[in-house]
Amino acid sequence: MEHFNLKDLENKNHKLINDLQTSFERENELFKMSVMASTNLTLAMQKHNQIEMKLNKTREQTLLILEQYLKNLNTLKTLRKE
């Protein structure tokens, strides 16, 4: 009986070692995926920030143009009244 239990334990240990290796490999894959996702997120945030800066500059330009337009419109109104 002892020999049978020993063989069962050896088989179970062998299976556990295989399961452990599989689990380590999966953990490593997930870690790599996590790093890549983090890198992609960082790159995406950098790109977002660049676009946001361009958007802000364009908004400023739009406001300046709008301001000039309104001034010209007021000037036209004033000149038409004269």
PDB file of N, CA, C and O in Angstrom:
ATOM      1  N   MET A   1       0.812  -1.204   0.000  1.00  0.00           N
ATOM      2  CA  MET A   1       0.000   0.000   0.000  1.00  0.00           C
ATOM      3  C   MET A   1       0.854   1.267   0.000  1.00  0.00           C
ATOM      4  O   MET A   1       0.530   2.189  -0.711  1.00  0.00           O
ATOM      5  N   GLU A   2       1.909   1.291   0.783  1.00  0.00           N
ATOM      6  CA  GLU A   2       2.762   2.461   0.843  1.00  0.00           C
ATOM      7  C   GLU A   2       3.347   2.793  -0.517  1.00  0.00           C
ATOM      8  O   GLU A   2       3.410   3.945  -0.907  1.00  0.00           O
ATOM      9  N   HIS A   3       3.770   1.760  -1.244  1.00  0.00           N
ATOM     10  CA  HIS A   3       4.345   1.948  -2.565  1.00  0.00           C
ATOM     11  C   HIS A   3       3.317   2.579  -3.509  1.00  0.00           C
ATOM     12  O   HIS A   3       3.633   3.469  -4.277  1.00  0.00           O
ATOM     13  N   PHE A   4       2.088   2.162  -3.425  1.00  0.00           N
ATOM     14  CA  PHE A   4       1.008   2.694  -4.245  1.00  0.00           C
ATOM     15  C   PHE A   4       0.779   4.172  -3.919  1.00  0.00           C
ATOM     16  O   PHE A   4       0.652   4.999  -4.801  1.00  0.00           O
ATOM     17  N   ASN A   5       0.766   4.515  -2.639  1.00  0.00           N
ATOM     18  CA  ASN A   5       0.587   5.910  -2.224  1.00  0.00           C
ATOM     19  C   ASN A   5       1.758   6.770  -2.678  1.00  0.00           C
ATOM     20  O   ASN A   5       1.579   7.909  -3.069  1.00  0.00           O
ATOM     21  N   LEU A   6       2.951   6.209  -2.630  1.00  0.00           N
ATOM     22  CA  LEU A   6       4.137   6.928  -3.066  1.00  0.00           C
ATOM     23  C   LEU A   6       4.045   7.248  -4.559  1.00  0.00           C
ATOM     24  O   LEU A   6       4.324   8.357  -4.990  1.00  0.00           O
ATOM     25  N   LYS A   7       3.626   6.271  -5.347  1.00  0.00           N
ATOM     26  CA  LYS A   7       3.476   6.456  -6.792  1.00  0.00           C
ATOM     27  C   LYS A   7       2.399   7.503  -7.080  1.00  0.00           C
ATOM     28  O   LYS A   7       2.578   8.356  -7.952  1.00  0.00           O
ATOM     29  N   ASP A   8       1.295   7.443  -6.365  1.00  0.00           N
ATOM     30  CA  ASP A   8       0.237   8.448  -6.530  1.00  0.00           C
ATOM     31  C   ASP A   8       0.752   9.852  -6.221  1.00  0.00           C
ATOM     32  O   ASP A   8       0.462  10.813  -6.934  1.00  0.00           O
ATOM     33  N   LEU A   9       1.527   9.956  -5.151  1.00  0.00           N
ATOM     34  CA  LEU A   9       2.082  11.258  -4.771  1.00  0.00           C
ATOM     35  C   LEU A   9       3.068  11.767  -5.817  1.00  0.00           C
ATOM     36  O   LEU A   9       3.092  12.956  -6.133  1.00  0.00           O
ATOM     37  N   GLU A  10       3.876  10.865  -6.352  1.00  0.00           N
ATOM     38  CA  GLU A  10       4.823  11.259  -7.392  1.00  0.00           C
ATOM     39  C   GLU A  10       4.083  11.748  -8.641  1.00  0.00           C
ATOM     40  O   GLU A  10       4.461  12.752  -9.238  1.00  0.00           O
ATOM     41  N   ASN A  11       3.030  11.027  -9.015  1.00  0.00           N
ATOM     42  CA  ASN A  11       2.226  11.432 -10.172  1.00  0.00           C
ATOM     43  C   ASN A  11       1.556  12.786  -9.932  1.00  0.00           C
ATOM     44  O   ASN A  11       1.517  13.652 -10.813  1.00  0.00           O
ATOM     45  N   LYS A  12       1.023  12.945  -8.735  1.00  0.00           N
ATOM     46  CA  LYS A  12       0.371  14.209  -8.391  1.00  0.00           C
ATOM     47  C   LYS A  12       1.389  15.347  -8.399  1.00  0.00           C
ATOM     48  O   LYS A  12       1.110  16.439  -8.905  1.00  0.00           O
ATOM     49  N   ASN A  13       2.586  15.071  -7.876  1.00  0.00           N
ATOM     50  CA  ASN A  13       3.639  16.080  -7.860  1.00  0.00           C
ATOM     51  C   ASN A  13       4.049  16.468  -9.286  1.00  0.00           C
ATOM     52  O   ASN A  13       4.254  17.636  -9.578  1.00  0.00           O
ATOM     53  N   HIS A  14       4.155  15.479 -10.144  1.00  0.00           N
ATOM     54  CA  HIS A  14       4.506  15.736 -11.537  1.00  0.00           C
ATOM     55  C   HIS A  14       3.440  16.611 -12.213  1.00  0.00           C
ATOM     56  O   HIS A  14       3.758  17.568 -12.917  1.00  0.00           O
ATOM     57  N   LYS A  15       2.191  16.293 -11.953  1.00  0.00           N
ATOM     58  CA  LYS A  15       1.094  17.092 -12.502  1.00  0.00           C
ATOM     59  C   LYS A  15       1.141  18.519 -11.935  1.00  0.00           C
ATOM     60  O   LYS A  15       0.950  19.489 -12.676  1.00  0.00           O
ATOM     61  N   LEU A  16       1.421  18.637 -10.652  1.00  0.00           N
ATOM     62  CA  LEU A  16       1.500  19.963 -10.032  1.00  0.00           C
ATOM     63  C   LEU A  16       2.637  20.793 -10.633  1.00  0.00           C
ATOM     64  O   LEU A  16       2.489  21.994 -10.846  1.00  0.00           O
ATOM     65  N   ILE A  17       3.756  20.148 -10.897  1.00  0.00           N
ATOM     66  CA  ILE A  17       4.885  20.853 -11.522  1.00  0.00           C
ATOM     67  C   ILE A  17       4.485  21.349 -12.909  1.00  0.00           C
ATOM     68  O   ILE A  17       4.777  22.492 -13.277  1.00  0.00           O
ATOM     69  N   ASN A  18       3.807  20.509 -13.677  1.00  0.00           N
ATOM     70  CA  ASN A  18       3.335  20.934 -15.004  1.00  0.00           C
ATOM     71  C   ASN A  18       2.333  22.087 -14.900  1.00  0.00           C
ATOM     72  O   ASN A  18       2.398  23.048 -15.666  1.00  0.00           O
ATOM     73  N   ASP A  19       1.413  21.965 -13.945  1.00  0.00           N
ATOM     74  CA  ASP A  19       0.425  23.031 -13.739  1.00  0.00           C
ATOM     75  C   ASP A  19       1.114  24.327 -13.311  1.00  0.00           C
ATOM     76  O   ASP A  19       0.729  25.425 -13.746  1.00  0.00           O
ATOM     77  N   LEU A  20       2.128  24.200 -12.465  1.00  0.00           N
ATOM     78  CA  LEU A  20       2.866  25.364 -11.992  1.00  0.00           C
ATOM     79  C   LEU A  20       3.581  26.054 -13.152  1.00  0.00           C
ATOM     80  O   LEU A  20       3.534  27.281 -13.287  1.00  0.00           O
ATOM     81  N   GLN A  21       4.208  25.263 -14.004  1.00  0.00           N
ATOM     82  CA  GLN A  21       4.892  25.828 -15.170  1.00  0.00           C
ATOM     83  C   GLN A  21       3.895  26.541 -16.086  1.00  0.00           C
ATOM     84  O   GLN A  21       4.145  27.661 -16.540  1.00  0.00           O
ATOM     85  N   THR A  22       2.758  25.905 -16.326  1.00  0.00           N
ATOM     86  CA  THR A  22       1.721  26.515 -17.156  1.00  0.00           C
ATOM     87  C   THR A  22       1.238  27.827 -16.537  1.00  0.00           C
ATOM     88  O   THR A  22       1.057  28.832 -17.235  1.00  0.00           O
ATOM     89  N   SER A  23       1.063  27.808 -15.229  1.00  0.00           N
ATOM     90  CA  SER A  23       0.592  28.997 -14.530  1.00  0.00           C
ATOM     91  C   SER A  23       1.630  30.122 -14.606  1.00  0.00           C
ATOM     92  O   SER A  23       1.283  31.285 -14.833  1.00  0.00           O
ATOM     93  N   PHE A  24       2.908  29.794 -14.427  1.00  0.00           N
ATOM     94  CA  PHE A  24       3.969  30.785 -14.539  1.00  0.00           C
ATOM     95  C   PHE A  24       4.019  31.373 -15.951  1.00  0.00           C
ATOM     96  O   PHE A  24       4.180  32.579 -16.127  1.00  0.00           O
ATOM     97  N   GLU A  25       3.868  30.517 -16.949  1.00  0.00           N
ATOM     98  CA  GLU A  25       3.880  30.996 -18.334  1.00  0.00           C
ATOM     99  C   GLU A  25       2.716  31.941 -18.592  1.00  0.00           C
ATOM    100  O   GLU A  25       2.867  32.978 -19.237  1.00  0.00           O
ATOM    101  N   ARG A  26       1.549  31.591 -18.089  1.00  0.00           N
ATOM    102  CA  ARG A  26       0.359  32.446 -18.263  1.00  0.00           C
ATOM    103  C   ARG A  26       0.551  33.776 -17.538  1.00  0.00           C
ATOM    104  O   ARG A  26       0.215  34.846 -18.057  1.00  0.00           O
ATOM    105  N   GLU A  27       1.106  33.700 -16.323  1.00  0.00           N
ATOM    106  CA  GLU A  27       1.371  34.917 -15.558  1.00  0.00           C
ATOM    107  C   GLU A  27       2.334  35.817 -16.330  1.00  0.00           C
ATOM    108  O   GLU A  27       2.139  37.041 -16.398  1.00  0.00           O
ATOM    109  N   ASN A  28       3.370  35.223 -16.912  1.00  0.00           N
ATOM    110  CA  ASN A  28       4.342  35.984 -17.683  1.00  0.00           C
ATOM    111  C   ASN A  28       3.682  36.638 -18.902  1.00  0.00           C
ATOM    112  O   ASN A  28       3.936  37.805 -19.205  1.00  0.00           O
ATOM    113  N   GLU A  29       2.825  35.894 -19.604  1.00  0.00           N
ATOM    114  CA  GLU A  29       2.096  36.449 -20.752  1.00  0.00           C
ATOM    115  C   GLU A  29       1.231  37.633 -20.319  1.00  0.00           C
ATOM    116  O   GLU A  29       1.210  38.673 -20.981  1.00  0.00           O
ATOM    117  N   LEU A  30       0.512  37.458 -19.213  1.00  0.00           N
ATOM    118  CA  LEU A  30      -0.360  38.527 -18.730  1.00  0.00           C
ATOM    119  C   LEU A  30       0.443  39.742 -18.286  1.00  0.00           C
ATOM    120  O   LEU A  30       0.030  40.885 -18.508  1.00  0.00           O
ATOM    121  N   PHE A  31       1.594  39.503 -17.681  1.00  0.00           N
ATOM    122  CA  PHE A  31       2.452  40.615 -17.266  1.00  0.00           C
ATOM    123  C   PHE A  31       2.925  41.388 -18.494  1.00  0.00           C
ATOM    124  O   PHE A  31       2.891  42.624 -18.510  1.00  0.00           O
ATOM    125  N   LYS A  32       3.342  40.672 -19.531  1.00  0.00           N
ATOM    126  CA  LYS A  32       3.776  41.332 -20.772  1.00  0.00           C
ATOM    127  C   LYS A  32       2.631  42.135 -21.376  1.00  0.00           C
ATOM    128  O   LYS A  32       2.827  43.265 -21.846  1.00  0.00           O
ATOM    129  N   MET A  33       1.432  41.554 -21.363  1.00  0.00           N
ATOM    130  CA  MET A  33       0.262  42.256 -21.892  1.00  0.00           C
ATOM    131  C   MET A  33      -0.010  43.522 -21.076  1.00  0.00           C
ATOM    132  O   MET A  33      -0.357  44.569 -21.630  1.00  0.00           O
ATOM    133  N   SER A  34       0.155  43.416 -19.773  1.00  0.00           N
ATOM    134  CA  SER A  34      -0.062  44.554 -18.884  1.00  0.00           C
ATOM    135  C   SER A  34       0.942  45.670 -19.183  1.00  0.00           C
ATOM    136  O   SER A  34       0.567  46.851 -19.252  1.00  0.00           O
ATOM    137  N   VAL A  35       2.199  45.298 -19.376  1.00  0.00           N
ATOM    138  CA  VAL A  35       3.235  46.285 -19.693  1.00  0.00           C
ATOM    139  C   VAL A  35       2.929  46.953 -21.028  1.00  0.00           C
ATOM    140  O   VAL A  35       3.028  48.178 -21.166  1.00  0.00           O
ATOM    141  N   MET A  36       2.543  46.140 -22.017  1.00  0.00           N
ATOM    142  CA  MET A  36       2.213  46.697 -23.333  1.00  0.00           C
ATOM    143  C   MET A  36       1.014  47.638 -23.246  1.00  0.00           C
ATOM    144  O   MET A  36       1.008  48.712 -23.853  1.00  0.00           O
ATOM    145  N   ALA A  37       0.012  47.241 -22.485  1.00  0.00           N
ATOM    146  CA  ALA A  37      -1.177  48.088 -22.334  1.00  0.00           C
ATOM    147  C   ALA A  37      -0.801  49.405 -21.660  1.00  0.00           C
ATOM    148  O   ALA A  37      -1.267  50.471 -22.061  1.00  0.00           O
ATOM    149  N   SER A  38       0.056  49.314 -20.661  1.00  0.00           N
ATOM    150  CA  SER A  38       0.504  50.513 -19.960  1.00  0.00           C
ATOM    151  C   SER A  38       1.295  51.414 -20.900  1.00  0.00           C
ATOM    152  O   SER A  38       1.114  52.629 -20.924  1.00  0.00           O
ATOM    153  N   THR A  39       2.167  50.805 -21.703  1.00  0.00           N
ATOM    154  CA  THR A  39       2.952  51.569 -22.681  1.00  0.00           C
ATOM    155  C   THR A  39       2.030  52.219 -23.698  1.00  0.00           C
ATOM    156  O   THR A  39       2.184  53.408 -24.016  1.00  0.00           O
ATOM    157  N   ASN A  40       1.068  51.448 -24.200  1.00  0.00           N
ATOM    158  CA  ASN A  40       0.121  51.994 -25.171  1.00  0.00           C
ATOM    159  C   ASN A  40      -0.695  53.128 -24.573  1.00  0.00           C
ATOM    160  O   ASN A  40      -0.982  54.117 -25.244  1.00  0.00           O
ATOM    161  N   LEU A  41      -1.069  52.965 -23.309  1.00  0.00           N
ATOM    162  CA  LEU A  41      -1.833  54.015 -22.636  1.00  0.00           C
ATOM    163  C   LEU A  41      -0.991  55.277 -22.503  1.00  0.00           C
ATOM    164  O   LEU A  41      -1.470  56.388 -22.741  1.00  0.00           O
ATOM    165  N   THR A  42       0.287  55.098 -22.149  1.00  0.00           N
ATOM    166  CA  THR A  42       1.188  56.249 -22.020  1.00  0.00           C
ATOM    167  C   THR A  42       1.331  56.954 -23.357  1.00  0.00           C
ATOM    168  O   THR A  42       1.244  58.180 -23.443  1.00  0.00           O
ATOM    169  N   LEU A  43       1.539  56.170 -24.421  1.00  0.00           N
ATOM    170  CA  LEU A  43       1.668  56.765 -25.750  1.00  0.00           C
ATOM    171  C   LEU A  43       0.375  57.456 -26.168  1.00  0.00           C
ATOM    172  O   LEU A  43       0.400  58.543 -26.750  1.00  0.00           O
ATOM    173  N   ALA A  44      -0.747  56.827 -25.857  1.00  0.00           N
ATOM    174  CA  ALA A  44      -2.040  57.424 -26.190  1.00  0.00           C
ATOM    175  C   ALA A  44      -2.239  58.740 -25.435  1.00  0.00           C
ATOM    176  O   ALA A  44      -2.744  59.716 -26.001  1.00  0.00           O
ATOM    177  N   MET A  45      -1.833  58.770 -24.177  1.00  0.00           N
ATOM    178  CA  MET A  45      -1.967  60.001 -23.391  1.00  0.00           C
ATOM    179  C   MET A  45      -1.061  61.095 -23.944  1.00  0.00           C
ATOM    180  O   MET A  45      -1.447  62.266 -23.992  1.00  0.00           O
ATOM    181  N   GLN A  46       0.147  60.732 -24.366  1.00  0.00           N
ATOM    182  CA  GLN A  46       1.046  61.718 -24.968  1.00  0.00           C
ATOM    183  C   GLN A  46       0.431  62.282 -26.242  1.00  0.00           C
ATOM    184  O   GLN A  46       0.451  63.492 -26.469  1.00  0.00           O
ATOM    185  N   LYS A  47      -0.106  61.399 -27.074  1.00  0.00           N
ATOM    186  CA  LYS A  47      -0.749  61.827 -28.320  1.00  0.00           C
ATOM    187  C   LYS A  47      -1.954  62.713 -28.002  1.00  0.00           C
ATOM    188  O   LYS A  47      -2.165  63.748 -28.644  1.00  0.00           O
ATOM    189  N   HIS A  48      -2.736  62.305 -27.021  1.00  0.00           N
ATOM    190  CA  HIS A  48      -3.895  63.090 -26.601  1.00  0.00           C
ATOM    191  C   HIS A  48      -3.455  64.491 -26.170  1.00  0.00           C
ATOM    192  O   HIS A  48      -4.080  65.490 -26.543  1.00  0.00           O
ATOM    193  N   ASN A  49      -2.385  64.565 -25.386  1.00  0.00           N
ATOM    194  CA  ASN A  49      -1.900  65.858 -24.909  1.00  0.00           C
ATOM    195  C   ASN A  49      -1.426  66.738 -26.065  1.00  0.00           C
ATOM    196  O   ASN A  49      -1.667  67.947 -26.066  1.00  0.00           O
ATOM    197  N   GLN A  50      -0.763  66.123 -27.063  1.00  0.00           N
ATOM    198  CA  GLN A  50      -0.329  66.882 -28.234  1.00  0.00           C
ATOM    199  C   GLN A  50      -1.536  67.442 -28.987  1.00  0.00           C
ATOM    200  O   GLN A  50      -1.549  68.613 -29.391  1.00  0.00           O
ATOM    201  N   ILE A  51      -2.542  66.612 -29.161  1.00  0.00           N
ATOM    202  CA  ILE A  51      -3.761  67.049 -29.862  1.00  0.00           C
ATOM    203  C   ILE A  51      -4.460  68.139 -29.064  1.00  0.00           C
ATOM    204  O   ILE A  51      -4.937  69.129 -29.624  1.00  0.00           O
ATOM    205  N   GLU A  52      -4.498  67.961 -27.765  1.00  0.00           N
ATOM    206  CA  GLU A  52      -5.138  68.941 -26.884  1.00  0.00           C
ATOM    207  C   GLU A  52      -4.435  70.296 -26.994  1.00  0.00           C
ATOM    208  O   GLU A  52      -5.086  71.345 -27.019  1.00  0.00           O
ATOM    209  N   MET A  53      -3.098  70.290 -27.063  1.00  0.00           N
ATOM    210  CA  MET A  53      -2.350  71.543 -27.224  1.00  0.00           C
ATOM    211  C   MET A  53      -2.674  72.203 -28.557  1.00  0.00           C
ATOM    212  O   MET A  53      -2.888  73.421 -28.628  1.00  0.00           O
ATOM    213  N   LYS A  54      -2.744  71.417 -29.628  1.00  0.00           N
ATOM    214  CA  LYS A  54      -3.098  71.949 -30.943  1.00  0.00           C
ATOM    215  C   LYS A  54      -4.516  72.508 -30.932  1.00  0.00           C
ATOM    216  O   LYS A  54      -4.792  73.561 -31.513  1.00  0.00           O
ATOM    217  N   LEU A  55      -5.412  71.789 -30.263  1.00  0.00           N
ATOM    218  CA  LEU A  55      -6.799  72.238 -30.164  1.00  0.00           C
ATOM    219  C   LEU A  55      -6.875  73.581 -29.436  1.00  0.00           C
ATOM    220  O   LEU A  55      -7.586  74.498 -29.873  1.00  0.00           O
ATOM    221  N   ASN A  56      -6.138  73.705 -28.337  1.00  0.00           N
ATOM    222  CA  ASN A  56      -6.145  74.962 -27.579  1.00  0.00           C
ATOM    223  C   ASN A  56      -5.610  76.118 -28.416  1.00  0.00           C
ATOM    224  O   ASN A  56      -6.161  77.225 -28.388  1.00  0.00           O
ATOM    225  N   LYS A  57      -4.536  75.876 -29.176  1.00  0.00           N
ATOM    226  CA  LYS A  57      -3.986  76.917 -30.051  1.00  0.00           C
ATOM    227  C   LYS A  57      -5.006  77.308 -31.122  1.00  0.00           C
ATOM    228  O   LYS A  57      -5.179  78.492 -31.425  1.00  0.00           O
ATOM    229  N   THR A  58      -5.674  76.313 -31.670  1.00  0.00           N
ATOM    230  CA  THR A  58      -6.680  76.589 -32.700  1.00  0.00           C
ATOM    231  C   THR A  58      -7.854  77.351 -32.106  1.00  0.00           C
ATOM    232  O   THR A  58      -8.398  78.270 -32.746  1.00  0.00           O
ATOM    233  N   ARG A  59      -8.237  77.012 -30.901  1.00  0.00           N
ATOM    234  CA  ARG A  59      -9.333  77.741 -30.234  1.00  0.00           C
ATOM    235  C   ARG A  59      -8.950  79.203 -30.023  1.00  0.00           C
ATOM    236  O   ARG A  59      -9.769  80.098 -30.224  1.00  0.00           O
ATOM    237  N   GLU A  60      -7.708  79.422 -29.587  1.00  0.00           N
ATOM    238  CA  GLU A  60      -7.238  80.791 -29.392  1.00  0.00           C
ATOM    239  C   GLU A  60      -7.290  81.559 -30.711  1.00  0.00           C
ATOM    240  O   GLU A  60      -7.733  82.712 -30.757  1.00  0.00           O
ATOM    241  N   GLN A  61      -6.832  80.920 -31.774  1.00  0.00           N
ATOM    242  CA  GLN A  61      -6.845  81.545 -33.088  1.00  0.00           C
ATOM    243  C   GLN A  61      -8.278  81.846 -33.524  1.00  0.00           C
ATOM    244  O   GLN A  61      -8.577  82.927 -34.041  1.00  0.00           O
ATOM    245  N   THR A  62      -9.173  80.896 -33.284  1.00  0.00           N
ATOM    246  CA  THR A  62     -10.587  81.097 -33.634  1.00  0.00           C
ATOM    247  C   THR A  62     -11.160  82.288 -32.879  1.00  0.00           C
ATOM    248  O   THR A  62     -11.875  83.120 -33.455  1.00  0.00           O
ATOM    249  N   LEU A  63     -10.830  82.389 -31.593  1.00  0.00           N
ATOM    250  CA  LEU A  63     -11.333  83.517 -30.797  1.00  0.00           C
ATOM    251  C   LEU A  63     -10.771  84.847 -31.293  1.00  0.00           C
ATOM    252  O   LEU A  63     -11.486  85.857 -31.331  1.00  0.00           O
ATOM    253  N   LEU A  64      -9.501  84.852 -31.680  1.00  0.00           N
ATOM    254  CA  LEU A  64      -8.918  86.087 -32.217  1.00  0.00           C
ATOM    255  C   LEU A  64      -9.595  86.499 -33.520  1.00  0.00           C
ATOM    256  O   LEU A  64      -9.890  87.679 -33.732  1.00  0.00           O
ATOM    257  N   ILE A  65      -9.839  85.530 -34.380  1.00  0.00           N
ATOM    258  CA  ILE A  65     -10.529  85.814 -35.644  1.00  0.00           C
ATOM    259  C   ILE A  65     -11.941  86.311 -35.379  1.00  0.00           C
ATOM    260  O   ILE A  65     -12.403  87.283 -35.997  1.00  0.00           O
ATOM    261  N   LEU A  66     -12.623  85.661 -34.438  1.00  0.00           N
ATOM    262  CA  LEU A  66     -13.979  86.088 -34.079  1.00  0.00           C
ATOM    263  C   LEU A  66     -13.967  87.509 -33.530  1.00  0.00           C
ATOM    264  O   LEU A  66     -14.827  88.334 -33.883  1.00  0.00           O
ATOM    265  N   GLU A  67     -12.984  87.812 -32.706  1.00  0.00           N
ATOM    266  CA  GLU A  67     -12.857  89.158 -32.145  1.00  0.00           C
ATOM    267  C   GLU A  67     -12.664  90.190 -33.266  1.00  0.00           C
ATOM    268  O   GLU A  67     -13.321  91.236 -33.282  1.00  0.00           O
ATOM    269  N   GLN A  68     -11.785  89.880 -34.223  1.00  0.00           N
ATOM    270  CA  GLN A  68     -11.565  90.791 -35.352  1.00  0.00           C
ATOM    271  C   GLN A  68     -12.835  90.958 -36.187  1.00  0.00           C
ATOM    272  O   GLN A  68     -13.178  92.064 -36.616  1.00  0.00           O
ATOM    273  N   TYR A  69     -13.529  89.852 -36.389  1.00  0.00           N
ATOM    274  CA  TYR A  69     -14.772  89.899 -37.158  1.00  0.00           C
ATOM    275  C   TYR A  69     -15.794  90.813 -36.484  1.00  0.00           C
ATOM    276  O   TYR A  69     -16.440  91.643 -37.120  1.00  0.00           O
ATOM    277  N   LEU A  70     -15.949  90.652 -35.173  1.00  0.00           N
ATOM    278  CA  LEU A  70     -16.917  91.472 -34.442  1.00  0.00           C
ATOM    279  C   LEU A  70     -16.523  92.944 -34.460  1.00  0.00           C
ATOM    280  O   LEU A  70     -17.382  93.830 -34.594  1.00  0.00           O
ATOM    281  N   LYS A  71     -15.239  93.235 -34.344  1.00  0.00           N
ATOM    282  CA  LYS A  71     -14.774  94.626 -34.422  1.00  0.00           C
ATOM    283  C   LYS A  71     -15.087  95.203 -35.799  1.00  0.00           C
ATOM    284  O   LYS A  71     -15.570  96.336 -35.920  1.00  0.00           O
ATOM    285  N   ASN A  72     -14.793  94.423 -36.835  1.00  0.00           N
ATOM    286  CA  ASN A  72     -15.073  94.895 -38.199  1.00  0.00           C
ATOM    287  C   ASN A  72     -16.569  95.083 -38.417  1.00  0.00           C
ATOM    288  O   ASN A  72     -16.996  96.039 -39.080  1.00  0.00           O
ATOM    289  N   LEU A  73     -17.350  94.175 -37.872  1.00  0.00           N
ATOM    290  CA  LEU A  73     -18.802  94.281 -37.988  1.00  0.00           C
ATOM    291  C   LEU A  73     -19.302  95.556 -37.322  1.00  0.00           C
ATOM    292  O   LEU A  73     -20.125  96.287 -37.875  1.00  0.00           O
ATOM    293  N   ASN A  74     -18.779  95.848 -36.143  1.00  0.00           N
ATOM    294  CA  ASN A  74     -19.158  97.077 -35.437  1.00  0.00           C
ATOM    295  C   ASN A  74     -18.724  98.315 -36.213  1.00  0.00           C
ATOM    296  O   ASN A  74     -19.453  99.310 -36.281  1.00  0.00           O
ATOM    297  N   THR A  75     -17.529  98.238 -36.796  1.00  0.00           N
ATOM    298  CA  THR A  75     -17.042  99.360 -37.604  1.00  0.00           C
ATOM    299  C   THR A  75     -17.956  99.586 -38.802  1.00  0.00           C
ATOM    300  O   THR A  75     -18.312 100.730 -39.135  1.00  0.00           O
ATOM    301  N   LEU A  76     -18.351  98.495 -39.455  1.00  0.00           N
ATOM    302  CA  LEU A  76     -19.280  98.603 -40.588  1.00  0.00           C
ATOM    303  C   LEU A  76     -20.605  99.232 -40.166  1.00  0.00           C
ATOM    304  O   LEU A  76     -21.154 100.105 -40.863  1.00  0.00           O
ATOM    305  N   LYS A  77     -21.120  98.820 -39.041  1.00  0.00           N
ATOM    306  CA  LYS A  77     -22.388  99.373 -38.544  1.00  0.00           C
ATOM    307  C   LYS A  77     -22.243 100.865 -38.286  1.00  0.00           C
ATOM    308  O   LYS A  77     -23.126 101.660 -38.628  1.00  0.00           O
ATOM    309  N   THR A  78     -21.120 101.224 -37.687  1.00  0.00           N
ATOM    310  CA  THR A  78     -20.876 102.635 -37.381  1.00  0.00           C
ATOM    311  C   THR A  78     -20.773 103.437 -38.667  1.00  0.00           C
ATOM    312  O   THR A  78     -21.364 104.528 -38.785  1.00  0.00           O
ATOM    313  N   LEU A  79     -20.048 102.921 -39.648  1.00  0.00           N
ATOM    314  CA  LEU A  79     -19.875 103.642 -40.914  1.00  0.00           C
ATOM    315  C   LEU A  79     -21.197 103.748 -41.682  1.00  0.00           C
ATOM    316  O   LEU A  79     -21.455 104.770 -42.346  1.00  0.00           O
ATOM    317  N   ARG A  80     -22.018 102.758 -41.614  1.00  0.00           N
ATOM    318  CA  ARG A  80     -23.306 102.805 -42.310  1.00  0.00           C
ATOM    319  C   ARG A  80     -24.240 103.831 -41.692  1.00  0.00           C
ATOM    320  O   ARG A  80     -25.080 104.397 -42.377  1.00  0.00           O
ATOM    321  N   LYS A  81     -24.112 104.039 -40.391  1.00  0.00           N
ATOM    322  CA  LYS A  81     -24.957 105.028 -39.714  1.00  0.00           C
ATOM    323  C   LYS A  81     -24.585 106.447 -40.104  1.00  0.00           C
ATOM    324  O   LYS A  81     -25.396 107.349 -40.080  1.00  0.00           O
ATOM    325  N   GLU A  82     -23.315 106.645 -40.450  1.00  0.00           N
ATOM    326  CA  GLU A  82     -22.837 108.002 -40.784  1.00  0.00           C
ATOM    327  C   GLU A  82     -23.337 108.478 -42.078  1.00  0.00           C
ATOM    328  O   GLU A  82     -23.804 108.248 -42.989  1.00  0.00           O
TER     329      GLU A  82
END
